[in-house]
Coordinates of C-alpha atoms in Angstrom, one line a residue:
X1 CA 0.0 0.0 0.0
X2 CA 1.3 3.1 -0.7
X3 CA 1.1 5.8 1.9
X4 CA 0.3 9.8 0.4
X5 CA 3.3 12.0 0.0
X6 CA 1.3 14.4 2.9
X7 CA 1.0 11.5 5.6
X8 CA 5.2 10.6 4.9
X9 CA 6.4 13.7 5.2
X10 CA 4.3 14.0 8.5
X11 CA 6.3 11.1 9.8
X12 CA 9.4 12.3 9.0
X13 CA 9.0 15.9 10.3
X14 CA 8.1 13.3 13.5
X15 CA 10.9 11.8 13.6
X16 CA 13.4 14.8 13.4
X17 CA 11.4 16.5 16.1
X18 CA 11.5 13.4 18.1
X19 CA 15.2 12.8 17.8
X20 CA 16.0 16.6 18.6
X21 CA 13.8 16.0 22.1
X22 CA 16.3 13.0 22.9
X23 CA 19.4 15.0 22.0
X24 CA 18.4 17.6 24.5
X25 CA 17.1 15.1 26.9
X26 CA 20.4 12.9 27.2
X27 CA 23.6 14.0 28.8
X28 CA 26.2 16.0 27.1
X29 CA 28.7 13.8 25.8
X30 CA 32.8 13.7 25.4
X31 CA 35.2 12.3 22.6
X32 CA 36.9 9.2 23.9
X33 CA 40.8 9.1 22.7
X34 CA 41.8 6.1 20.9
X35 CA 45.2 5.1 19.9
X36 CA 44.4 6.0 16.1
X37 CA 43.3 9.4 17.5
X38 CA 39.5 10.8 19.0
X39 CA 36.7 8.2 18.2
X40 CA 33.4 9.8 17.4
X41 CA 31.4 6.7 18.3
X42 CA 33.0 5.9 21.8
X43 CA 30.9 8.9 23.7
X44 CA 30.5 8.3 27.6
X45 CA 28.2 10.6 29.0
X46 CA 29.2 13.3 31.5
X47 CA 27.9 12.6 34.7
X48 CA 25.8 15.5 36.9
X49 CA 27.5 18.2 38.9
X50 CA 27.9 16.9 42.6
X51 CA 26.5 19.0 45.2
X52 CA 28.8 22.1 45.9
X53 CA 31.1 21.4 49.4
X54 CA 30.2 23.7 51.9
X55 CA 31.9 27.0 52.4
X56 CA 34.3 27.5 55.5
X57 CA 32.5 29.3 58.6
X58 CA 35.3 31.1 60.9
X59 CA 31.7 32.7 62.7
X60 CA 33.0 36.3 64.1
X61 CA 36.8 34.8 64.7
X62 CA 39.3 37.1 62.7
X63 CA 41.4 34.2 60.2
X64 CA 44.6 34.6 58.6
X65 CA 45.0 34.3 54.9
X66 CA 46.6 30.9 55.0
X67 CA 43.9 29.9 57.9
X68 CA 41.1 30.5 55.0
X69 CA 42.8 28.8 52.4
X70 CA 43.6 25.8 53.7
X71 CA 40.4 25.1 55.6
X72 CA 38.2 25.8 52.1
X73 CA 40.6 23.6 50.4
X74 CA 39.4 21.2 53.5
X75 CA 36.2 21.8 52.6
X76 CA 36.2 21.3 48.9
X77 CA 38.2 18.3 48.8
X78 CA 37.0 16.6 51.9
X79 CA 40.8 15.8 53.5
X80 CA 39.1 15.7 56.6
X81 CA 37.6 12.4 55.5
X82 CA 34.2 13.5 57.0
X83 CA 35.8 13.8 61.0
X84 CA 35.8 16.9 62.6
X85 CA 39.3 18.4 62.5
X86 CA 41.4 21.2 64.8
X87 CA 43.3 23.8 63.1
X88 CA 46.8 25.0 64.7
X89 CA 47.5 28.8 63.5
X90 CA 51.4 29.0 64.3
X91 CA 52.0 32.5 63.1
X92 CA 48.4 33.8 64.8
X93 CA 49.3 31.7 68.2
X94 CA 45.8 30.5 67.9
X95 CA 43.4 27.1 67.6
X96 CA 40.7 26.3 66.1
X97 CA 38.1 23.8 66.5
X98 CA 35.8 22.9 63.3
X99 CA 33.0 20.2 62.4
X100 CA 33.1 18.2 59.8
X101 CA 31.6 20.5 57.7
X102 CA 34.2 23.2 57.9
X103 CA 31.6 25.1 60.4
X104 CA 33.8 26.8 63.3
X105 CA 33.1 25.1 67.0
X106 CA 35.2 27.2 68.7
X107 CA 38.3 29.2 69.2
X108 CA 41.5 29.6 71.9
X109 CA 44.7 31.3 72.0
X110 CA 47.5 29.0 72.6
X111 CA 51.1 28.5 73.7
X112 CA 53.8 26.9 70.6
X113 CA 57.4 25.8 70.9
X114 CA 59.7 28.4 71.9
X115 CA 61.8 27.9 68.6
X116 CA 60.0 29.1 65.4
X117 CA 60.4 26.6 62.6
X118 CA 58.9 23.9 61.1
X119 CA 60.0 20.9 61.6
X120 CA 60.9 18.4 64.2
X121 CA 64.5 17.4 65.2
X122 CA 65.0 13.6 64.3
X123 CA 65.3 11.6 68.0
X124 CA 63.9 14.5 70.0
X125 CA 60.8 12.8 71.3
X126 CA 62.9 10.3 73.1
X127 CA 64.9 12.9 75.0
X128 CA 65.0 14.2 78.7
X129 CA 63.3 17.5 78.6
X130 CA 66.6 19.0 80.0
X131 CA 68.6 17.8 77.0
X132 CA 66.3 19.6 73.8
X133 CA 68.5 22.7 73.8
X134 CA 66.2 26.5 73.3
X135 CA 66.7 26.4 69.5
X136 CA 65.5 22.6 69.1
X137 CA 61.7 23.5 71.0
X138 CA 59.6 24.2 67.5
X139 CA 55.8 22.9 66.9
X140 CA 56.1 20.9 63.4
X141 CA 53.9 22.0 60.7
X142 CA 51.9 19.6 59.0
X143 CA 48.7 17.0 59.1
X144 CA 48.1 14.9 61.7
X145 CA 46.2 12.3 63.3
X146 CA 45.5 13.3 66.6
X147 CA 44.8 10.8 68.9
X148 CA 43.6 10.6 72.6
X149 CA 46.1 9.1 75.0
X150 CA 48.3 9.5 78.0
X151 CA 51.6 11.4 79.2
X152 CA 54.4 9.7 81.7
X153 CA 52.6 11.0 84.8
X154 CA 49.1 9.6 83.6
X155 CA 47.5 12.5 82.4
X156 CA 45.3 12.4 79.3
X157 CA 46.3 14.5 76.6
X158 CA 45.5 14.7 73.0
X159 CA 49.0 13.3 71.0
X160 CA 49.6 15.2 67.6
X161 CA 52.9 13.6 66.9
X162 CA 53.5 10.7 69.1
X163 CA 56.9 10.0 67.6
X164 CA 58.3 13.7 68.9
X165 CA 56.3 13.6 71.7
X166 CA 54.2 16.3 70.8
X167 CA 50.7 17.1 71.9
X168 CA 47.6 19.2 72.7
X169 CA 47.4 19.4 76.3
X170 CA 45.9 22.0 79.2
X171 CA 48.0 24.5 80.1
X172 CA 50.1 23.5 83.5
X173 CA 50.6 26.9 85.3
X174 CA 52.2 25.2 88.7
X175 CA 54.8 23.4 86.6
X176 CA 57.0 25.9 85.9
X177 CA 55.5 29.3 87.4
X178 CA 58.6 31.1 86.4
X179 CA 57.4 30.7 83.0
X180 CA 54.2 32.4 83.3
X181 CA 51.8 30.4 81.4
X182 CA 48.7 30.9 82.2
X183 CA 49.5 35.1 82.2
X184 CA 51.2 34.0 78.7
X185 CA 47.5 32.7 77.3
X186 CA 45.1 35.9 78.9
X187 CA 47.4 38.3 77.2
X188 CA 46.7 40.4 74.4
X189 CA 49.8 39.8 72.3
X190 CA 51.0 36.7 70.5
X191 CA 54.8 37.7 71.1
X192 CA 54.5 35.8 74.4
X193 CA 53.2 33.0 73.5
X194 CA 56.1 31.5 72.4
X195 CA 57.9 29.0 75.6
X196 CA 56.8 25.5 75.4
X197 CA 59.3 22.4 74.3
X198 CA 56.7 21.7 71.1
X199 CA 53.4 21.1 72.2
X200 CA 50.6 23.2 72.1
X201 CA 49.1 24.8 75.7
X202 CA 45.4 25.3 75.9
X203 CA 43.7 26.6 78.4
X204 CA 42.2 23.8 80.8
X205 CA 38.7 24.7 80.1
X206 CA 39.2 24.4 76.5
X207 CA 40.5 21.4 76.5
X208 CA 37.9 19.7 78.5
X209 CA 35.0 21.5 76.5
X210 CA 36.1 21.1 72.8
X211 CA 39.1 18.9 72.3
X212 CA 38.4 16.0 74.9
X213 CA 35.2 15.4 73.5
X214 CA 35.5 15.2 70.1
X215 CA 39.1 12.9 70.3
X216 CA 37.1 10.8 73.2
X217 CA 35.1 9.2 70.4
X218 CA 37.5 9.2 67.4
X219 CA 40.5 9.8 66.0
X220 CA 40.7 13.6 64.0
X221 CA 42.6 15.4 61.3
X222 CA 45.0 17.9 63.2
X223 CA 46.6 20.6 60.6
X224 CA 49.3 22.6 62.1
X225 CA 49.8 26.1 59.8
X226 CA 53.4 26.3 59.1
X227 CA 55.5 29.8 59.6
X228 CA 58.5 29.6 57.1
X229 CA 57.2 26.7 54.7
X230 CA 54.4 27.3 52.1
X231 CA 51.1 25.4 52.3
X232 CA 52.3 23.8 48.9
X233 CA 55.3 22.7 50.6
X234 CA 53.7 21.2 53.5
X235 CA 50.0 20.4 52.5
X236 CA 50.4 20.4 48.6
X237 CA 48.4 22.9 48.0
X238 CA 49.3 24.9 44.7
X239 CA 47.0 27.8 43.4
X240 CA 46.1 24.9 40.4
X241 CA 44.7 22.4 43.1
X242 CA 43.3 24.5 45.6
X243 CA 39.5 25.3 44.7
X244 CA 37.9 28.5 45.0
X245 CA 35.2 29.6 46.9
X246 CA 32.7 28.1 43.5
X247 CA 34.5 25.1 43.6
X248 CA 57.4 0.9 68.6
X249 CA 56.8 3.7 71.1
X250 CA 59.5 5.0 72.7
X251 CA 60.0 6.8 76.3
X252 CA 58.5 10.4 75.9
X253 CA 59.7 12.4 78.8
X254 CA 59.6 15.7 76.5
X255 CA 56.0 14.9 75.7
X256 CA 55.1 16.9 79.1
X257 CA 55.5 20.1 78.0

């Protein structure tokens, strides 16, 4: 049977406007590269945009530039593997405590190693405290997993670097009052906060609202901002891979301080 010129063209104006409905319908798709060069037939389709990472939240807490950038780079690319995480500001002499989703918890000044630098000194963790010499006393830079755990005289302290014996722990004003801790913390500068052998002082009610807690249950991502090294040479961040805004044991006896 043949079917009238009218009712055929019909069909095929159908079909065109069909196919044009499924090209807009489908996925955009990419050129595959063979090893005779881009083949037109091999298209894989380009999978939705994942939901956009959440944007850092410092609250009302005044941030350095390389305090931002590293915790939206967190944020973006999820380094925190989805724990909460503390950030160590060496060159502001400050802390920061952040959920999982980059959202500030809270905030405390703190006491560093006297020594600015760094790194660590091979050995040093396994050294009486009266052997690591003034210039050797530096806070390493770098990521961490912090851990909950115990000192030599039992207390509980949060270890950042077991294997140089340094951690987060209260601030111990009757240890060594001729150092002035505690009047080190309340003041308004960040030129005397400089005195410990590495770790990092917080003040006692700090530590028992904000850091206790959160290592009690897990283990978390501690970053410690360095002072002399770039966040490329420490985190490996470069301005390419950072997104934009849119996008065994040994003794420890210097772990005390």
């Amino acid at each position: 049977m043949r079917i009238p010129s009218s009712l055929a063209q019909d069909i095929r104006n159908g079909a065109l406007i069909g196919a044009a409905v499924l090209t807009l319908l489908m996925p955009p798709a990419r050129l595959v590269q063979g090893p005779d060069g881009p083949q037109a037939g091999a298209a894989i389709a380009v999978p939705l945009a994942s939901q956009s990472a959440p944007e850092p939240n410092f609250g009302g807490v005044e941030a350095t530039a390389n305090a931002l950038e590293l915790v939206r780079w967190i944020a973006h690319t999820g380094d925190n593997a989805g724990m909460p995480f503390v950030l160590v500001d060496k060159p502001a002499a400050r802390l920061h405590v952040f959920n999982a989703n980059a959202s500030l918890r809270d905030s405390t000044p703190v006491l560093l190693g006297f020594a600015p630098g760094d790194d660590t000194v091979p050995g040093i963790g396994s050294r009486p405290v009266e052997q690591v010499k003034p210039h050797e006393r530096t806070t390493p830079a770098g990521r961490f997993v912090g851990h909950l755990g115990h000192n030599l005289t039992g207390e509980d302290v949060v270890w950042v670097d077991y294997d140089a014996a340094v951690s987060m722990h209260r601030v111990r004003p009757t240890l060594q009052p001729k150092e002035r801790r505690a009047e080190r913390l309340a003041s308004a500068t960040i030129d005397d906060n400089r005195i410990s052998y590495g770790c990092i002082n917080v003040p006692a009610a700090f530590y028992e609202a904000q850091l206790k807690p959160v290592f009690s249950t897990m283990s978390a991502v501690v970053y410690v901002l360095p002072e002399h090294k770039s966040l490329s040479e420490v985190f490996g961040l470069t301005t390419a891979s950072a997104p934009s805004p849119q996008e065994a044991r040994l003794t420890r006896s210097a772990g005390s301080v």
